[in-house]
PDB file of C-alpha atoms in Angstrom:
ATOM      1  CA  MET A  26       8.481   9.707   3.674  1.00  0.00           C
ATOM      2  CA  THR A  27       5.434   8.172   2.029  1.00  0.00           C
ATOM      3  CA  ALA A  28       5.712   7.559  -1.698  1.00  0.00           C
ATOM      4  CA  PRO A  29       3.085   9.347  -3.754  1.00  0.00           C
ATOM      5  CA  SER A  30       0.917   7.268  -6.036  1.00  0.00           C
ATOM      6  CA  ALA A  31       2.563   6.495  -9.368  1.00  0.00           C
ATOM      7  CA  ALA A  32       2.142   4.162 -12.291  1.00  0.00           C
ATOM      8  CA  PRO A  33       3.799   0.808 -11.568  1.00  0.00           C
ATOM      9  CA  SER A  34       6.935  -0.279 -13.382  1.00  0.00           C
ATOM     10  CA  TRP A  35       6.417  -2.283 -16.572  1.00  0.00           C
ATOM     11  CA  LEU A  36       8.236  -5.106 -14.759  1.00  0.00           C
ATOM     12  CA  ALA A  37       5.151  -5.543 -12.556  1.00  0.00           C
ATOM     13  CA  ALA A  38       3.324  -6.935 -15.604  1.00  0.00           C
ATOM     14  CA  LEU A  39       5.865  -9.738 -16.095  1.00  0.00           C
ATOM     15  CA  PRO A  40       5.842 -13.242 -14.592  1.00  0.00           C
ATOM     16  CA  VAL A  41       7.784 -13.382 -11.341  1.00  0.00           C
ATOM     17  CA  GLU A  42      10.426 -15.687 -12.807  1.00  0.00           C
ATOM     18  CA  SER A  43      11.003 -13.336 -15.755  1.00  0.00           C
ATOM     19  CA  THR A  44      11.461 -10.342 -13.477  1.00  0.00           C
ATOM     20  CA  ALA A  45      13.761 -12.308 -11.180  1.00  0.00           C
ATOM     21  CA  ALA A  46      15.937 -13.399 -14.116  1.00  0.00           C
ATOM     22  CA  LEU A  47      16.359  -9.807 -15.239  1.00  0.00           C
ATOM     23  CA  ALA A  48      16.980  -8.464 -11.728  1.00  0.00           C
ATOM     24  CA  ALA A  49      19.631 -11.124 -11.176  1.00  0.00           C
ATOM     25  CA  ARG A  50      21.729  -9.424 -13.843  1.00  0.00           C
ATOM     26  CA  GLY A  51      21.850  -6.203 -11.844  1.00  0.00           C
ATOM     27  CA  ALA A  52      24.103  -4.876  -9.104  1.00  0.00           C
ATOM     28  CA  VAL A  53      22.781  -3.536  -5.801  1.00  0.00           C
ATOM     29  CA  ARG A  54      23.470   0.076  -4.872  1.00  0.00           C
ATOM     30  CA  ARG A  55      22.508   1.773  -1.607  1.00  0.00           C
ATOM     31  CA  LEU A  56      21.877   5.509  -1.489  1.00  0.00           C
ATOM     32  CA  LYS A  57      21.838   7.980   1.383  1.00  0.00           C
ATOM     33  CA  THR A  58      19.236  10.744   1.556  1.00  0.00           C
ATOM     34  CA  GLY A  59      20.124  13.382  -1.029  1.00  0.00           C
ATOM     35  CA  GLU A  60      22.629  11.176  -2.841  1.00  0.00           C
ATOM     36  CA  ALA A  61      22.419  11.229  -6.644  1.00  0.00           C
ATOM     37  CA  LEU A  62      21.754   8.074  -8.610  1.00  0.00           C
ATOM     38  CA  PHE A  63      21.741   9.775 -12.030  1.00  0.00           C
ATOM     39  CA  ARG A  64      22.433  13.308 -13.170  1.00  0.00           C
ATOM     40  CA  GLN A  65      20.842  14.988 -16.158  1.00  0.00           C
ATOM     41  CA  GLY A  66      23.188  14.394 -19.105  1.00  0.00           C
ATOM     42  CA  ASP A  67      24.810  11.219 -17.712  1.00  0.00           C
ATOM     43  CA  PRO A  68      25.134   8.256 -20.108  1.00  0.00           C
ATOM     44  CA  GLY A  69      22.015   6.092 -20.229  1.00  0.00           C
ATOM     45  CA  ASP A  70      23.774   2.827 -19.552  1.00  0.00           C
ATOM     46  CA  SER A  71      21.502   1.188 -16.981  1.00  0.00           C
ATOM     47  CA  LEU A  72      17.985   0.770 -15.641  1.00  0.00           C
ATOM     48  CA  ALA A  73      17.388   1.173 -11.896  1.00  0.00           C
ATOM     49  CA  LEU A  74      14.816  -0.923 -10.030  1.00  0.00           C
ATOM     50  CA  VAL A  75      13.786   0.484  -6.648  1.00  0.00           C
ATOM     51  CA  GLU A  76      13.864  -2.228  -3.991  1.00  0.00           C
ATOM     52  CA  ASN A  77      13.144   0.083  -1.045  1.00  0.00           C
ATOM     53  CA  GLY A  78      13.129   3.772  -0.241  1.00  0.00           C
ATOM     54  CA  LEU A  79      12.017   6.657  -2.453  1.00  0.00           C
ATOM     55  CA  LEU A  80      13.656   8.339  -5.445  1.00  0.00           C
ATOM     56  CA  ARG A  81      13.043  11.924  -6.549  1.00  0.00           C
ATOM     57  CA  VAL A  82      13.063  12.695 -10.289  1.00  0.00           C
ATOM     58  CA  ALA A  83      13.634  16.332 -11.302  1.00  0.00           C
ATOM     59  CA  ALA A  84      14.874  18.340 -14.273  1.00  0.00           C
ATOM     60  CA  LEU A  85      15.824  21.920 -15.065  1.00  0.00           C
ATOM     61  CA  CYS A  86      13.499  23.840 -17.369  1.00  0.00           C
ATOM     62  CA  ALA A  87      14.733  26.306 -20.004  1.00  0.00           C
ATOM     63  CA  ALA A  88      14.513  29.146 -17.483  1.00  0.00           C
ATOM     64  CA  GLY A  89      16.872  27.291 -15.145  1.00  0.00           C
ATOM     65  CA  ARG A  90      14.197  26.429 -12.585  1.00  0.00           C
ATOM     66  CA  GLU A  91      13.968  22.900 -11.198  1.00  0.00           C
ATOM     67  CA  ILE A  92      10.753  20.981 -11.856  1.00  0.00           C
ATOM     68  CA  VAL A  93       9.993  17.861  -9.796  1.00  0.00           C
ATOM     69  CA  LEU A  94       8.626  15.300 -12.270  1.00  0.00           C
ATOM     70  CA  ASP A  95       7.963  12.259 -10.121  1.00  0.00           C
ATOM     71  CA  TYR A  96       8.684  10.208  -7.020  1.00  0.00           C
ATOM     72  CA  VAL A  97       9.375   6.499  -7.488  1.00  0.00           C
ATOM     73  CA  GLY A  98       9.033   3.975  -4.675  1.00  0.00           C
ATOM     74  CA  PRO A  99       9.513   0.208  -4.223  1.00  0.00           C
ATOM     75  CA  GLY A 100       8.658  -1.793  -7.328  1.00  0.00           C
ATOM     76  CA  GLY A 101       9.177   1.214  -9.585  1.00  0.00           C
ATOM     77  CA  ALA A 102      11.886   1.770 -12.163  1.00  0.00           C
ATOM     78  CA  VAL A 103      13.798   4.804 -13.390  1.00  0.00           C
ATOM     79  CA  GLY A 104      16.071   5.278 -16.363  1.00  0.00           C
ATOM     80  CA  GLU A 105      13.985   3.509 -19.022  1.00  0.00           C
ATOM     81  CA  LEU A 106      14.059   6.308 -21.593  1.00  0.00           C
ATOM     82  CA  ALA A 107      17.832   6.557 -21.722  1.00  0.00           C
ATOM     83  CA  VAL A 108      18.125   2.767 -21.880  1.00  0.00           C
ATOM     84  CA  PHE A 109      15.676   2.475 -24.765  1.00  0.00           C
ATOM     85  CA  ASP A 110      16.937   5.308 -26.976  1.00  0.00           C
ATOM     86  CA  GLY A 111      20.586   5.486 -25.931  1.00  0.00           C
ATOM     87  CA  ALA A 112      20.371   9.217 -25.236  1.00  0.00           C
ATOM     88  CA  PRO A 113      21.795  10.882 -22.094  1.00  0.00           C
ATOM     89  CA  ARG A 114      19.715  11.014 -18.908  1.00  0.00           C
ATOM     90  CA  ALA A 115      16.848  13.479 -19.203  1.00  0.00           C
ATOM     91  CA  ALA A 116      16.567  14.215 -15.458  1.00  0.00           C
ATOM     92  CA  ASP A 117      18.317  14.093 -12.109  1.00  0.00           C
ATOM     93  CA  VAL A 118      17.399  11.164  -9.864  1.00  0.00           C
ATOM     94  CA  THR A 119      18.266  11.469  -6.172  1.00  0.00           C
ATOM     95  CA  ALA A 120      17.301   9.601  -3.015  1.00  0.00           C
ATOM     96  CA  ALA A 121      14.486  11.342  -1.117  1.00  0.00           C
ATOM     97  CA  GLU A 122      15.230   8.938   1.764  1.00  0.00           C
ATOM     98  CA  PRO A 123      17.680   6.044   2.301  1.00  0.00           C
ATOM     99  CA  SER A 124      17.088   3.759  -0.685  1.00  0.00           C
ATOM    100  CA  THR A 125      18.292   0.553  -2.287  1.00  0.00           C
ATOM    101  CA  VAL A 126      18.213   0.078  -6.054  1.00  0.00           C
ATOM    102  CA  ARG A 127      19.337  -2.626  -8.450  1.00  0.00           C
ATOM    103  CA  LEU A 128      21.154  -1.342 -11.543  1.00  0.00           C
ATOM    104  CA  ILE A 129      20.666  -3.511 -14.635  1.00  0.00           C
ATOM    105  CA  PRO A 130      22.917  -2.860 -17.673  1.00  0.00           C
ATOM    106  CA  ALA A 131      21.124  -1.376 -20.682  1.00  0.00           C
ATOM    107  CA  ALA A 132      22.313  -4.194 -22.934  1.00  0.00           C
ATOM    108  CA  ALA A 133      20.726  -6.772 -20.628  1.00  0.00           C
ATOM    109  CA  VAL A 134      17.406  -4.891 -20.624  1.00  0.00           C
ATOM    110  CA  ARG A 135      17.333  -4.623 -24.414  1.00  0.00           C
ATOM    111  CA  ALA A 136      18.193  -8.317 -24.841  1.00  0.00           C
ATOM    112  CA  HIS A 137      15.399  -9.239 -22.426  1.00  0.00           C
ATOM    113  CA  LEU A 138      12.855  -7.192 -24.371  1.00  0.00           C
ATOM    114  CA  ARG A 139      13.930  -8.677 -27.696  1.00  0.00           C
ATOM    115  CA  ALA A 140      13.443 -12.182 -26.307  1.00  0.00           C
ATOM    116  CA  ASP A 141      10.165 -11.535 -24.482  1.00  0.00           C
ATOM    117  CA  GLY A 142       7.345  -9.927 -26.473  1.00  0.00           C
ATOM    118  CA  ALA A 143       5.131  -9.589 -23.393  1.00  0.00           C
ATOM    119  CA  ALA A 144       7.871  -7.643 -21.639  1.00  0.00           C
ATOM    120  CA  ALA A 145       8.262  -5.350 -24.641  1.00  0.00           C
ATOM    121  CA  LEU A 146       4.517  -4.592 -24.700  1.00  0.00           C
ATOM    122  CA  ALA A 147       4.509  -3.973 -20.944  1.00  0.00           C
ATOM    123  CA  ALA A 148       7.396  -1.546 -21.373  1.00  0.00           C
ATOM    124  CA  LEU A 149       5.509   0.345 -24.088  1.00  0.00           C
ATOM    125  CA  GLY A 150       2.431   0.549 -21.854  1.00  0.00           C
ATOM    126  CA  GLN A 151       4.433   1.919 -18.951  1.00  0.00           C
ATOM    127  CA  LEU A 152       6.142   4.517 -21.137  1.00  0.00           C
ATOM    128  CA  ALA A 153       2.762   5.572 -22.524  1.00  0.00           C
ATOM    129  CA  ALA A 154       1.490   6.020 -18.958  1.00  0.00           C
ATOM    130  CA  ARG A 155       4.529   8.142 -18.141  1.00  0.00           C
ATOM    131  CA  LEU A 156       3.915  10.301 -21.226  1.00  0.00           C
ATOM    132  CA  ARG A 157       0.319  10.832 -20.131  1.00  0.00           C
ATOM    133  CA  ARG A 158       1.490  11.903 -16.669  1.00  0.00           C
ATOM    134  CA  THR A 159       4.002  14.292 -18.224  1.00  0.00           C
ATOM    135  CA  ASN A 160       1.324  15.768 -20.499  1.00  0.00           C
ATOM    136  CA  ALA A 161      -0.954  16.230 -17.479  1.00  0.00           C
ATOM    137  CA  LEU A 162       1.874  17.967 -15.620  1.00  0.00           C
ATOM    138  CA  VAL A 163       2.532  20.331 -18.521  1.00  0.00           C
ATOM    139  CA  GLU A 164      -1.182  21.129 -18.758  1.00  0.00           C
ATOM    140  CA  ALA A 165      -1.392  21.743 -15.017  1.00  0.00           C
ATOM    141  CA  LEU A 166       1.591  24.108 -15.074  1.00  0.00           C
ATOM    142  CA  SER A 167       0.466  26.133 -18.085  1.00  0.00           C
ATOM    143  CA  GLY A 168      -2.184  28.793 -18.135  1.00  0.00           C
ATOM    144  CA  SER A 169      -3.195  28.419 -14.488  1.00  0.00           C
ATOM    145  CA  GLY A 170      -3.089  30.705 -11.498  1.00  0.00           C
ATOM    146  CA  LEU A 171      -1.248  29.984  -8.293  1.00  0.00           C
ATOM    147  CA  GLU A 172      -4.125  28.342  -6.403  1.00  0.00           C
ATOM    148  CA  PRO A 173      -5.157  25.831  -9.107  1.00  0.00           C
ATOM    149  CA  ARG A 174      -1.537  24.852  -9.795  1.00  0.00           C
ATOM    150  CA  LEU A 175      -0.772  24.297  -6.124  1.00  0.00           C
ATOM    151  CA  ALA A 176      -4.041  22.422  -5.517  1.00  0.00           C
ATOM    152  CA  ARG A 177      -3.371  20.095  -8.470  1.00  0.00           C
ATOM    153  CA  THR A 178       0.121  19.404  -7.198  1.00  0.00           C
ATOM    154  CA  LEU A 179      -1.120  18.584  -3.688  1.00  0.00           C
ATOM    155  CA  LEU A 180      -3.786  16.225  -5.025  1.00  0.00           C
ATOM    156  CA  ARG A 181      -1.348  14.549  -7.421  1.00  0.00           C
ATOM    157  CA  HIS A 182       1.278  13.804  -4.785  1.00  0.00           C
ATOM    158  CA  ALA A 183      -0.868  13.153  -1.718  1.00  0.00           C
ATOM    159  CA  ASP A 184      -1.054   9.592  -0.425  1.00  0.00           C
ATOM    160  CA  GLY A 185      -4.048   8.870   1.789  1.00  0.00           C
ATOM    161  CA  GLY A 186      -4.586  12.580   2.290  1.00  0.00           C
ATOM    162  CA  ALA A 187      -1.044  13.121   3.597  1.00  0.00           C
ATOM    163  CA  LEU A 188       1.972  14.657   1.912  1.00  0.00           C
ATOM    164  CA  ARG A 189       5.533  14.525   3.153  1.00  0.00           C
ATOM    165  CA  MET A 190       7.548  16.832   0.919  1.00  0.00           C
ATOM    166  CA  THR A 191       9.684  19.823   1.683  1.00  0.00           C
ATOM    167  CA  GLN A 192       8.144  23.131   0.699  1.00  0.00           C
ATOM    168  CA  GLY A 193      11.015  23.538  -1.736  1.00  0.00           C
ATOM    169  CA  ASP A 194      10.083  20.275  -3.482  1.00  0.00           C
ATOM    170  CA  LEU A 195       6.410  21.195  -3.427  1.00  0.00           C
ATOM    171  CA  ALA A 196       7.194  24.557  -5.021  1.00  0.00           C
ATOM    172  CA  ALA A 197       9.370  22.885  -7.665  1.00  0.00           C
ATOM    173  CA  ALA A 198       6.661  20.333  -8.441  1.00  0.00           C
ATOM    174  CA  ALA A 199       4.094  23.114  -8.887  1.00  0.00           C
ATOM    175  CA  GLY A 200       6.432  25.410 -10.807  1.00  0.00           C
ATOM    176  CA  LEU A 201       5.957  28.152  -8.218  1.00  0.00           C
ATOM    177  CA  SER A 202       8.195  30.118  -5.873  1.00  0.00           C
ATOM    178  CA  ARG A 203       8.647  28.793  -2.362  1.00  0.00           C
ATOM    179  CA  GLU A 204       7.462  32.122  -0.916  1.00  0.00           C
ATOM    180  CA  ASN A 205       4.171  31.936  -2.837  1.00  0.00           C
ATOM    181  CA  VAL A 206       3.626  28.318  -1.814  1.00  0.00           C
ATOM    182  CA  ASN A 207       4.284  29.136   1.836  1.00  0.00           C
ATOM    183  CA  ARG A 208       1.874  32.071   1.716  1.00  0.00           C
ATOM    184  CA  GLN A 209      -0.870  30.050   0.029  1.00  0.00           C
ATOM    185  CA  LEU A 210      -0.536  27.130   2.440  1.00  0.00           C
ATOM    186  CA  ARG A 211      -0.847  29.496   5.398  1.00  0.00           C
ATOM    187  CA  ASP A 212      -4.026  30.912   3.881  1.00  0.00           C
ATOM    188  CA  TRP A 213      -5.470  27.437   3.258  1.00  0.00           C
ATOM    189  CA  ALA A 214      -4.558  26.387   6.792  1.00  0.00           C
ATOM    190  CA  ARG A 215      -6.481  29.383   8.165  1.00  0.00           C
ATOM    191  CA  ARG A 216      -9.451  28.342   6.021  1.00  0.00           C
ATOM    192  CA  GLY A 217      -9.269  24.751   7.287  1.00  0.00           C
ATOM    193  CA  LEU A 218      -8.382  23.219   3.910  1.00  0.00           C
ATOM    194  CA  VAL A 219      -5.014  21.837   4.989  1.00  0.00           C
ATOM    195  CA  GLU A 220      -3.062  21.194   8.159  1.00  0.00           C
ATOM    196  CA  THR A 221       0.649  21.948   8.157  1.00  0.00           C
ATOM    197  CA  GLY A 222       3.402  20.761  10.450  1.00  0.00           C
ATOM    198  CA  ARG A 223       7.120  20.182  10.472  1.00  0.00           C
ATOM    199  CA  GLY A 224       7.928  18.124   7.391  1.00  0.00           C
ATOM    200  CA  ARG A 225       4.322  17.118   6.735  1.00  0.00           C
ATOM    201  CA  LEU A 226       1.086  18.348   5.220  1.00  0.00           C
ATOM    202  CA  ARG A 227      -2.418  16.882   5.504  1.00  0.00           C
ATOM    203  CA  LEU A 228      -5.336  17.617   3.194  1.00  0.00           C
ATOM    204  CA  LEU A 229      -8.446  18.278   5.315  1.00  0.00           C
ATOM    205  CA  GLN A 230     -10.907  19.399   2.631  1.00  0.00           C
ATOM    206  CA  THR A 231     -10.136  17.330  -0.471  1.00  0.00           C
ATOM    207  CA  LYS A 232     -13.359  18.269  -2.258  1.00  0.00           C
ATOM    208  CA  ALA A 233     -12.665  21.969  -1.793  1.00  0.00           C
ATOM    209  CA  LEU A 234      -9.129  21.542  -3.132  1.00  0.00           C
ATOM    210  CA  GLU A 235     -10.482  19.596  -6.130  1.00  0.00           C
ATOM    211  CA  ALA A 236     -12.823  22.493  -6.868  1.00  0.00           C
ATOM    212  CA  ILE A 237      -9.883  24.924  -6.701  1.00  0.00           C
ATOM    213  CA  ALA A 238      -7.812  22.651  -8.945  1.00  0.00           C
ATOM    214  CA  GLU A 239     -10.557  22.630 -11.580  1.00  0.00           C
ATOM    215  CA  ALA A 240     -11.012  26.411 -11.520  1.00  0.00           C
TER     216      ALA A 240
END
């Protein structure tokens, strides 16, 4: 599965030796596809750095429906919010494919940030970027019809015009039912906007989908 584009981890802004020193304090964990790394409500006692693979971040909304918030690939990090504020995990994190992560204790992360002002500023920048993405997601899911919501979701998660997500994940990311997503994709395929196949989706008419997304 190809990782969708996402903001890089704040660790990417640090000198290599600083990142290596922090990573050295973590323990390696390997995950099978579908295996949970964190569950919503778990204690926020560690930060996870993705060394390889792809992690899926999702949460339940008030209505009990799952919303896919993000996918995080190599070089990314998950679990920052719980580490910084000490609150329980805000979302489920599972492996979308076989993955390897390095779990760094929360205390070690906080000590590193206290000692390194550049790291602290990088962390704030990354969290601000995440907040902007979340705000954009909320805006995309509110007050829009089926076609604009689905088009925005496809454009947000596509990598090089290709998308490898299950229809269930795509529906969850768009906040739509799987039946409606399936029906709309079939219609777009007939119109030549997308090409569907087993476990994959390709955007053929990006400009047309952008116009739908902006409707």
